[in-house]
Amino acid sequence: MKKATLILAVAVAASLWATGASAMTVQEFLTSASRIPQNPTALLRADTRRLMNETKQAFATVRSEQVAAQGAGRRPATCMPEKVGVSPNALLARFNAIPAARRNISVTQAIREWMAAEHPCPA
């Protein structure tokens, strides 16, 4: 039983490390997004689904950090409401507003900064 738990812990740690190592940057996101046509067929493209999944994962990460901070009694970086609606155009506008010199940050970091600006926690 202990060996199985250890193997599971190592597998989870390895998957987290691999995910962190392959985090998409804002520049990579914008480059991929620029190749996607803005029409109904875009939803059929693998690139679109990949960008949507990257965005969903970034929001999930920021949300879990918020919940973890609240659970530990710390002030979270964001106080996002339960549901946050973001249009593709708003997301692209926000990412395009990031100066070119900073576009090497991860999509998750960009979402974290955006949500902290849009949904700050009261002091």
N, CA and C atoms as an extended XYZ file, in Angstrom:
369
Properties=species:S:1:pos:R:3:atomname:S:1:resname:S:1:resid:I:1 pbc="F F F"
N         0.820       -1.187        0.000 N   MET     1
C         0.000        0.000        0.000 CA  MET     1
C         0.865        1.253        0.000 C   MET     1
N         1.912        1.272        0.814 N   LYS     2
C         2.781        2.433        0.874 CA  LYS     2
C         3.508        2.646       -0.447 C   LYS     2
N         3.891        1.545       -1.110 N   LYS     3
C         4.591        1.653       -2.383 CA  LYS     3
C         3.674        2.278       -3.437 C   LYS     3
N         2.412        1.890       -3.458 N   ALA     4
C         1.455        2.449       -4.408 CA  ALA     4
C         1.248        3.937       -4.167 C   ALA     4
N         1.189        4.332       -2.906 N   THR     5
C         1.029        5.744       -2.565 CA  THR     5
C         2.246        6.538       -3.017 C   THR     5
N         3.438        5.982       -2.803 N   LEU     6
C         4.667        6.649       -3.220 CA  LEU     6
C         4.704        6.801       -4.737 C   LEU     6
N         4.330        5.768       -5.461 N   ILE     7
C         4.317        5.819       -6.928 CA  ILE     7
C         3.323        6.874       -7.403 C   ILE     7
N         2.159        6.913       -6.781 N   LEU     8
C         1.152        7.907       -7.142 CA  LEU     8
C         1.667        9.323       -6.880 C   LEU     8
N         2.315        9.525       -5.742 N   ALA     9
C         2.847       10.849       -5.409 CA  ALA     9
C         3.916       11.275       -6.407 C   ALA     9
N         4.783       10.349       -6.790 N   VAL    10
C         5.827       10.659       -7.773 CA  VAL    10
C         5.193       10.975       -9.130 C   VAL    10
N         4.178       10.232       -9.512 N   ALA    11
C         3.501       10.481      -10.796 CA  ALA    11
C         2.833       11.850      -10.816 C   ALA    11
N         2.175       12.204       -9.716 N   VAL    12
C         1.523       13.519       -9.635 CA  VAL    12
C         2.574       14.626       -9.684 C   VAL    12
N         3.653       14.464       -8.939 N   ALA    13
C         4.718       15.471       -8.939 CA  ALA    13
C         5.330       15.620      -10.327 C   ALA    13
N         5.550       14.499      -11.000 N   ALA    14
C         6.118       14.541      -12.350 CA  ALA    14
C         5.177       15.231      -13.327 C   ALA    14
N         3.887       14.967      -13.205 N   SER    15
C         2.940       15.610      -14.121 CA  SER    15
C         2.852       17.101      -13.845 C   SER    15
N         2.930       17.499      -12.575 N   LEU    16
C         2.917       18.922      -12.249 CA  LEU    16
C         4.175       19.605      -12.750 C   LEU    16
N         5.297       18.946      -12.611 N   TRP    17
C         6.553       19.509      -13.093 CA  TRP    17
C         6.513       19.634      -14.605 C   TRP    17
N         6.010       18.624      -15.298 N   ALA    18
C         5.930       18.671      -16.759 CA  ALA    18
C         4.982       19.771      -17.210 C   ALA    18
N         3.879       19.949      -16.519 N   THR    19
C         2.927       20.997      -16.869 CA  THR    19
C         3.561       22.366      -16.695 C   THR    19
N         4.258       22.564      -15.598 N   GLY    20
C         4.899       23.845      -15.356 CA  GLY    20
C         5.997       24.135      -16.367 C   GLY    20
N         6.711       23.103      -16.790 N   ALA    21
C         7.802       23.292      -17.721 CA  ALA    21
C         7.298       23.640      -19.112 C   ALA    21
N         6.094       23.224      -19.438 N   SER    22
C         5.583       23.454      -20.776 CA  SER    22
C         4.525       24.557      -20.807 C   SER    22
N         4.549       25.427      -19.821 N   ALA    23
C         3.558       26.498      -19.762 CA  ALA    23
C         3.694       27.396      -20.985 C   ALA    23
N         2.563       27.687      -21.595 N   MET    24
C         2.543       28.532      -22.783 CA  MET    24
C         2.733       29.987      -22.383 C   MET    24
N         3.558       30.693      -23.148 N   THR    25
C         3.742       32.113      -22.887 CA  THR    25
C         2.649       32.905      -23.594 C   THR    25
N         2.509       34.151      -23.184 N   VAL    26
C         1.529       35.025      -23.815 CA  VAL    26
C         1.878       35.211      -25.289 C   VAL    26
N         3.172       35.344      -25.610 N   GLN    27
C         3.580       35.519      -27.006 CA  GLN    27
C         3.209       34.289      -27.828 C   GLN    27
N         3.438       33.099      -27.296 N   GLU    28
C         3.060       31.878      -28.013 CA  GLU    28
C         1.549       31.826      -28.219 C   GLU    28
N         0.804       32.224      -27.198 N   PHE    29
C        -0.654       32.249      -27.283 CA  PHE    29
C        -1.096       33.191      -28.398 C   PHE    29
N        -0.552       34.405      -28.406 N   LEU    30
C        -0.944       35.397      -29.410 CA  LEU    30
C        -0.547       34.960      -30.819 C   LEU    30
N         0.613       34.338      -30.941 N   THR    31
C         1.052       33.854      -32.249 CA  THR    31
C         0.109       32.781      -32.765 C   THR    31
N        -0.263       31.846      -31.904 N   SER    32
C        -1.207       30.788      -32.305 CA  SER    32
C        -2.573       31.377      -32.630 C   SER    32
N        -3.016       32.305      -31.813 N   ALA    33
C        -4.338       32.909      -32.015 CA  ALA    33
C        -4.402       33.690      -33.323 C   ALA    33
N        -3.303       34.292      -33.722 N   SER    34
C        -3.304       35.088      -34.952 CA  SER    34
C        -3.492       34.235      -36.196 C   SER    34
N        -3.210       32.934      -36.088 N   ARG    35
C        -3.365       32.032      -37.240 CA  ARG    35
C        -4.751       31.419      -37.331 C   ARG    35
N        -5.594       31.693      -36.351 N   ILE    36
C        -6.929       31.101      -36.324 CA  ILE    36
C        -7.919       32.082      -36.951 C   ILE    36
N        -8.676       31.629      -37.956 N   PRO    37
C        -9.664       32.531      -38.562 CA  PRO    37
C       -10.783       32.830      -37.571 C   PRO    37
N       -11.302       34.037      -37.628 N   GLN    38
C       -12.386       34.411      -36.729 CA  GLN    38
C       -13.718       34.173      -37.427 C   GLN    38
N       -14.079       32.910      -37.481 N   ASN    39
C       -15.368       32.515      -38.043 CA  ASN    39
C       -15.827       31.248      -37.326 C   ASN    39
N       -17.043       30.785      -37.599 N   PRO    40
C       -17.571       29.626      -36.868 CA  PRO    40
C       -16.744       28.349      -37.008 C   PRO    40
N       -15.986       28.209      -38.089 N   THR    41
C       -15.181       26.998      -38.248 CA  THR    41
C       -13.983       26.972      -37.310 C   THR    41
N       -13.674       28.091      -36.688 N   ALA    42
C       -12.531       28.151      -35.778 CA  ALA    42
C       -12.681       27.155      -34.627 C   ALA    42
N       -13.917       26.914      -34.209 N   LEU    43
C       -14.143       25.977      -33.103 CA  LEU    43
C       -13.785       24.540      -33.464 C   LEU    43
N       -13.658       24.256      -34.737 N   LEU    44
C       -13.308       22.909      -35.179 CA  LEU    44
C       -11.800       22.680      -35.211 C   LEU    44
N       -11.037       23.715      -35.062 N   ARG    45
C        -9.578       23.623      -35.172 CA  ARG    45
C        -8.948       23.152      -33.858 C   ARG    45
N        -7.928       22.347      -33.974 N   ALA    46
C        -7.200       21.861      -32.801 CA  ALA    46
C        -6.510       23.019      -32.072 C   ALA    46
N        -6.002       23.993      -32.830 N   ASP    47
C        -5.341       25.146      -32.204 CA  ASP    47
C        -6.301       25.907      -31.305 C   ASP    47
N        -7.536       26.060      -31.766 N   THR    48
C        -8.535       26.779      -30.966 CA  THR    48
C        -8.789       26.042      -29.661 C   THR    48
N        -8.975       24.740      -29.757 N   ARG    49
C        -9.230       23.948      -28.548 CA  ARG    49
C        -8.030       23.995      -27.600 C   ARG    49
N        -6.821       23.990      -28.161 N   ARG    50
C        -5.610       24.052      -27.333 CA  ARG    50
C        -5.555       25.379      -26.579 C   ARG    50
N        -5.868       26.483      -27.256 N   LEU    51
C        -5.860       27.789      -26.596 CA  LEU    51
C        -6.976       27.900      -25.567 C   LEU    51
N        -8.136       27.350      -25.884 N   MET    52
C        -9.243       27.357      -24.931 CA  MET    52
C        -8.864       26.557      -23.685 C   MET    52
N        -8.243       25.402      -23.883 N   ASN    53
C        -7.827       24.577      -22.743 CA  ASN    53
C        -6.752       25.276      -21.917 C   ASN    53
N        -5.830       25.963      -22.576 N   GLU    54
C        -4.789       26.710      -21.865 CA  GLU    54
C        -5.420       27.786      -20.990 C   GLU    54
N        -6.416       28.478      -21.540 N   THR    55
C        -7.104       29.529      -20.793 CA  THR    55
C        -7.886       28.943      -19.623 C   THR    55
N        -8.609       27.871      -19.873 N   LYS    56
C        -9.376       27.223      -18.798 CA  LYS    56
C        -8.458       26.763      -17.675 C   LYS    56
N        -7.323       26.176      -18.054 N   GLN    57
C        -6.374       25.696      -17.049 CA  GLN    57
C        -5.788       26.860      -16.252 C   GLN    57
N        -5.515       27.965      -16.920 N   ALA    58
C        -4.980       29.141      -16.223 CA  ALA    58
C        -5.989       29.668      -15.207 C   ALA    58
N        -7.253       29.775      -15.619 N   PHE    59
C        -8.279       30.242      -14.686 CA  PHE    59
C        -8.441       29.261      -13.528 C   PHE    59
N        -8.385       27.964      -13.819 N   ALA    60
C        -8.517       26.960      -12.756 CA  ALA    60
C        -7.361       27.059      -11.768 C   ALA    60
N        -6.171       27.306      -12.264 N   THR    61
C        -5.005       27.444      -11.394 CA  THR    61
C        -5.143       28.663      -10.486 C   THR    61
N        -5.534       29.797      -11.071 N   VAL    62
C        -5.703       31.016      -10.281 CA  VAL    62
C        -6.806       30.820       -9.245 C   VAL    62
N        -7.878       30.169       -9.643 N   ARG    63
C        -8.985       29.900       -8.714 CA  ARG    63
C        -8.500       29.011       -7.572 C   ARG    63
N        -7.742       27.958       -7.874 N   SER    64
C        -7.277       27.056       -6.812 CA  SER    64
C        -6.301       27.761       -5.880 C   SER    64
N        -5.486       28.676       -6.409 N   GLU    65
C        -4.600       29.463       -5.548 CA  GLU    65
C        -5.419       30.344       -4.612 C   GLU    65
N        -6.492       30.914       -5.125 N   GLN    66
C        -7.367       31.758       -4.315 CA  GLN    66
C        -7.997       30.947       -3.191 C   GLN    66
N        -8.512       29.792       -3.523 N   VAL    67
C        -9.162       28.929       -2.524 CA  VAL    67
C        -8.142       28.456       -1.484 C   VAL    67
N        -6.941       28.095       -1.940 N   ALA    68
C        -5.911       27.626       -1.013 CA  ALA    68
C        -5.491       28.734       -0.048 C   ALA    68
N        -5.337       29.941       -0.554 N   ALA    69
C        -4.955       31.065        0.306 CA  ALA    69
C        -6.049       31.349        1.330 C   ALA    69
N        -7.300       31.327        0.882 N   GLN    70
C        -8.416       31.562        1.805 CA  GLN    70
C        -8.477       30.473        2.863 C   GLN    70
N        -8.261       29.226        2.432 N   GLY    71
C        -8.290       28.103        3.369 CA  GLY    71
C        -7.173       28.166        4.388 C   GLY    71
N        -6.045       28.760        4.014 N   ALA    72
C        -4.904       28.881        4.926 CA  ALA    72
C        -4.975       30.148        5.765 C   ALA    72
N        -6.034       30.931        5.557 N   GLY    73
C        -6.192       32.147        6.335 CA  GLY    73
C        -5.362       33.318        5.830 C   GLY    73
N        -4.840       33.204        4.608 N   ARG    74
C        -4.064       34.293        4.018 CA  ARG    74
C        -4.950       35.105        3.081 C   ARG    74
N        -4.548       36.330        2.828 N   ARG    75
C        -5.261       37.171        1.869 CA  ARG    75
C        -4.874       36.707        0.467 C   ARG    75
N        -5.840       36.268       -0.339 N   PRO    76
C        -5.504       35.803       -1.685 CA  PRO    76
C        -5.139       36.965       -2.606 C   PRO    76
N        -4.434       36.642       -3.677 N   ALA    77
C        -4.047       37.658       -4.657 CA  ALA    77
C        -5.258       38.152       -5.436 C   ALA    77
N        -6.257       37.297       -5.575 N   THR    78
C        -7.468       37.658       -6.306 CA  THR    78
C        -8.690       37.283       -5.481 C   THR    78
N        -9.778       37.958       -5.772 N   CYS    79
C       -11.067       37.595       -5.181 CA  CYS    79
C       -12.087       37.492       -6.311 C   CYS    79
N       -11.814       36.553       -7.202 N   MET    80
C       -12.696       36.353       -8.350 CA  MET    80
C       -14.044       35.830       -7.874 C   MET    80
N       -15.109       36.270       -8.532 N   PRO    81
C       -16.414       35.692       -8.225 CA  PRO    81
C       -16.461       34.245       -8.718 C   PRO    81
N       -17.509       33.539       -8.338 N   GLU    82
C       -17.630       32.126       -8.720 CA  GLU    82
C       -17.536       31.931      -10.229 C   GLU    82
N       -18.198       32.796      -10.984 N   LYS    83
C       -18.152       32.702      -12.449 CA  LYS    83
C       -17.568       33.983      -13.014 C   LYS    83
N       -16.593       33.819      -13.880 N   VAL    84
C       -15.971       34.949      -14.551 CA  VAL    84
C       -16.153       34.724      -16.053 C   VAL    84
N       -16.859       35.627      -16.688 N   GLY    85
C       -17.065       35.528      -18.121 CA  GLY    85
C       -16.059       36.384      -18.863 C   GLY    85
N       -15.339       35.768      -19.786 N   VAL    86
C       -14.343       36.477      -20.568 CA  VAL    86
C       -14.548       36.112      -22.034 C   VAL    86
N       -14.725       37.109      -22.862 N   SER    87
C       -14.880       36.848      -24.294 CA  SER    87
C       -13.500       36.662      -24.921 C   SER    87
N       -13.450       35.946      -26.040 N   PRO    88
C       -12.159       35.802      -26.728 CA  PRO    88
C       -11.549       37.154      -27.106 C   PRO    88
N       -12.379       38.086      -27.522 N   ASN    89
C       -11.861       39.403      -27.899 CA  ASN    89
C       -11.285       40.145      -26.697 C   ASN    89
N       -11.930       40.036      -25.531 N   ALA    90
C       -11.412       40.683      -24.319 CA  ALA    90
C       -10.081       40.057      -23.909 C   ALA    90
N        -9.987       38.741      -24.015 N   LEU    91
C        -8.751       38.042      -23.677 CA  LEU    91
C        -7.618       38.482      -24.598 C   LEU    91
N        -7.887       38.494      -25.896 N   LEU    92
C        -6.861       38.907      -26.853 CA  LEU    92
C        -6.473       40.369      -26.657 C   LEU    92
N        -7.452       41.217      -26.371 N   ALA    93
C        -7.146       42.627      -26.131 CA  ALA    93
C        -6.246       42.773      -24.914 C   ALA    93
N        -6.556       42.036      -23.865 N   ARG    94
C        -5.748       42.108      -22.642 CA  ARG    94
C        -4.327       41.615      -22.906 C   ARG    94
N        -4.198       40.486      -23.605 N   PHE    95
C        -2.870       39.948      -23.897 CA  PHE    95
C        -2.096       40.866      -24.840 C   PHE    95
N        -2.765       41.458      -25.821 N   ASN    96
C        -2.097       42.387      -26.732 CA  ASN    96
C        -1.672       43.664      -26.031 C   ASN    96
N        -2.324       44.011      -24.921 N   ALA    97
C        -1.967       45.208      -24.156 CA  ALA    97
C        -0.704       45.000      -23.320 C   ALA    97
N        -0.297       43.763      -23.158 N   ILE    98
C         0.933       43.477      -22.416 CA  ILE    98
C         2.106       43.909      -23.295 C   ILE    98
N         3.014       44.712      -22.751 N   PRO    99
C         4.163       45.157      -23.556 CA  PRO    99
C         4.955       43.960      -24.101 C   PRO    99
N         5.460       44.110      -25.299 N   ALA   100
C         6.186       43.022      -25.969 CA  ALA   100
C         7.316       42.465      -25.103 C   ALA   100
N         7.965       43.319      -24.354 N   ALA   101
C         9.076       42.873      -23.509 CA  ALA   101
C         8.623       41.954      -22.377 C   ALA   101
N         7.324       41.977      -22.026 N   ARG   102
C         6.802       41.142      -20.926 CA  ARG   102
C         6.014       39.942      -21.428 C   ARG   102
N         5.894       39.763      -22.704 N   ARG   103
C         5.059       38.685      -23.239 CA  ARG   103
C         5.656       37.295      -23.081 C   ARG   103
N         6.790       37.203      -22.427 N   ASN   104
C         7.359       35.888      -22.144 CA  ASN   104
C         6.793       35.290      -20.860 C   ASN   104
N         5.887       36.009      -20.177 N   ILE   105
C         5.247       35.448      -18.989 CA  ILE   105
C         4.250       34.382      -19.421 C   ILE   105
N         3.933       33.499      -18.521 N   SER   106
C         2.985       32.431      -18.847 CA  SER   106
C         1.570       32.984      -18.949 C   SER   106
N         0.733       32.240      -19.641 N   VAL   107
C        -0.681       32.597      -19.739 CA  VAL   107
C        -1.276       32.639      -18.334 C   VAL   107
N        -0.883       31.705      -17.491 N   THR   108
C        -1.390       31.677      -16.118 CA  THR   108
C        -1.006       32.945      -15.363 C   THR   108
N         0.230       33.393      -15.504 N   GLN   109
C         0.651       34.621      -14.829 CA  GLN   109
C        -0.117       35.821      -15.365 C   GLN   109
N        -0.347       35.863      -16.662 N   ALA   110
C        -1.106       36.973      -17.253 CA  ALA   110
C        -2.540       36.988      -16.724 C   ALA   110
N        -3.152       35.808      -16.621 N   ILE   111
C        -4.514       35.712      -16.075 CA  ILE   111
C        -4.506       36.116      -14.605 C   ILE   111
N        -3.497       35.671      -13.858 N   ARG   112
C        -3.374       36.006      -12.435 CA  ARG   112
C        -3.314       37.529      -12.259 C   ARG   112
N        -2.483       38.194      -13.046 N   GLU   113
C        -2.360       39.650      -12.957 CA  GLU   113
C        -3.657       40.343      -13.366 C   GLU   113
N        -4.294       39.838      -14.406 N   TRP   114
C        -5.543       40.426      -14.883 CA  TRP   114
C        -6.632       40.322      -13.825 C   TRP   114
N        -6.788       39.129      -13.254 N   MET   115
C        -7.833       38.919      -12.256 CA  MET   115
C        -7.546       39.701      -10.976 C   MET   115
N        -6.267       39.863      -10.631 N   ALA   116
C        -5.931       40.673       -9.452 CA  ALA   116
C        -6.296       42.138       -9.688 C   ALA   116
N        -6.161       42.593      -10.923 N   ALA   117
C        -6.526       43.973      -11.258 CA  ALA   117
C        -8.043       44.141      -11.333 C   ALA   117
N        -8.718       43.161      -11.900 N   GLU   118
C       -10.180       43.241      -12.094 CA  GLU   118
C       -10.970       42.878      -10.833 C   GLU   118
N       -10.440       41.962      -10.050 N   HIS   119
C       -11.141       41.459       -8.869 CA  HIS   119
C       -10.211       41.476       -7.654 C   HIS   119
N        -9.799       42.667       -7.215 N   PRO   120
C        -8.915       42.730       -6.051 CA  PRO   120
C        -9.679       42.358       -4.772 C   PRO   120
N        -8.924       41.883       -3.822 N   CYS   121
C        -9.520       41.561       -2.523 CA  CYS   121
C        -9.567       42.819       -1.669 C   CYS   121
N       -10.648       42.971       -0.898 N   PRO   122
C       -10.708       44.133       -0.006 CA  PRO   122
C        -9.619       44.047        1.055 C   PRO   122
N        -9.123       45.167        1.450 N   ALA   123
C        -8.030       45.204        2.442 CA  ALA   123
C        -8.470       44.778        3.810 C   ALA   123
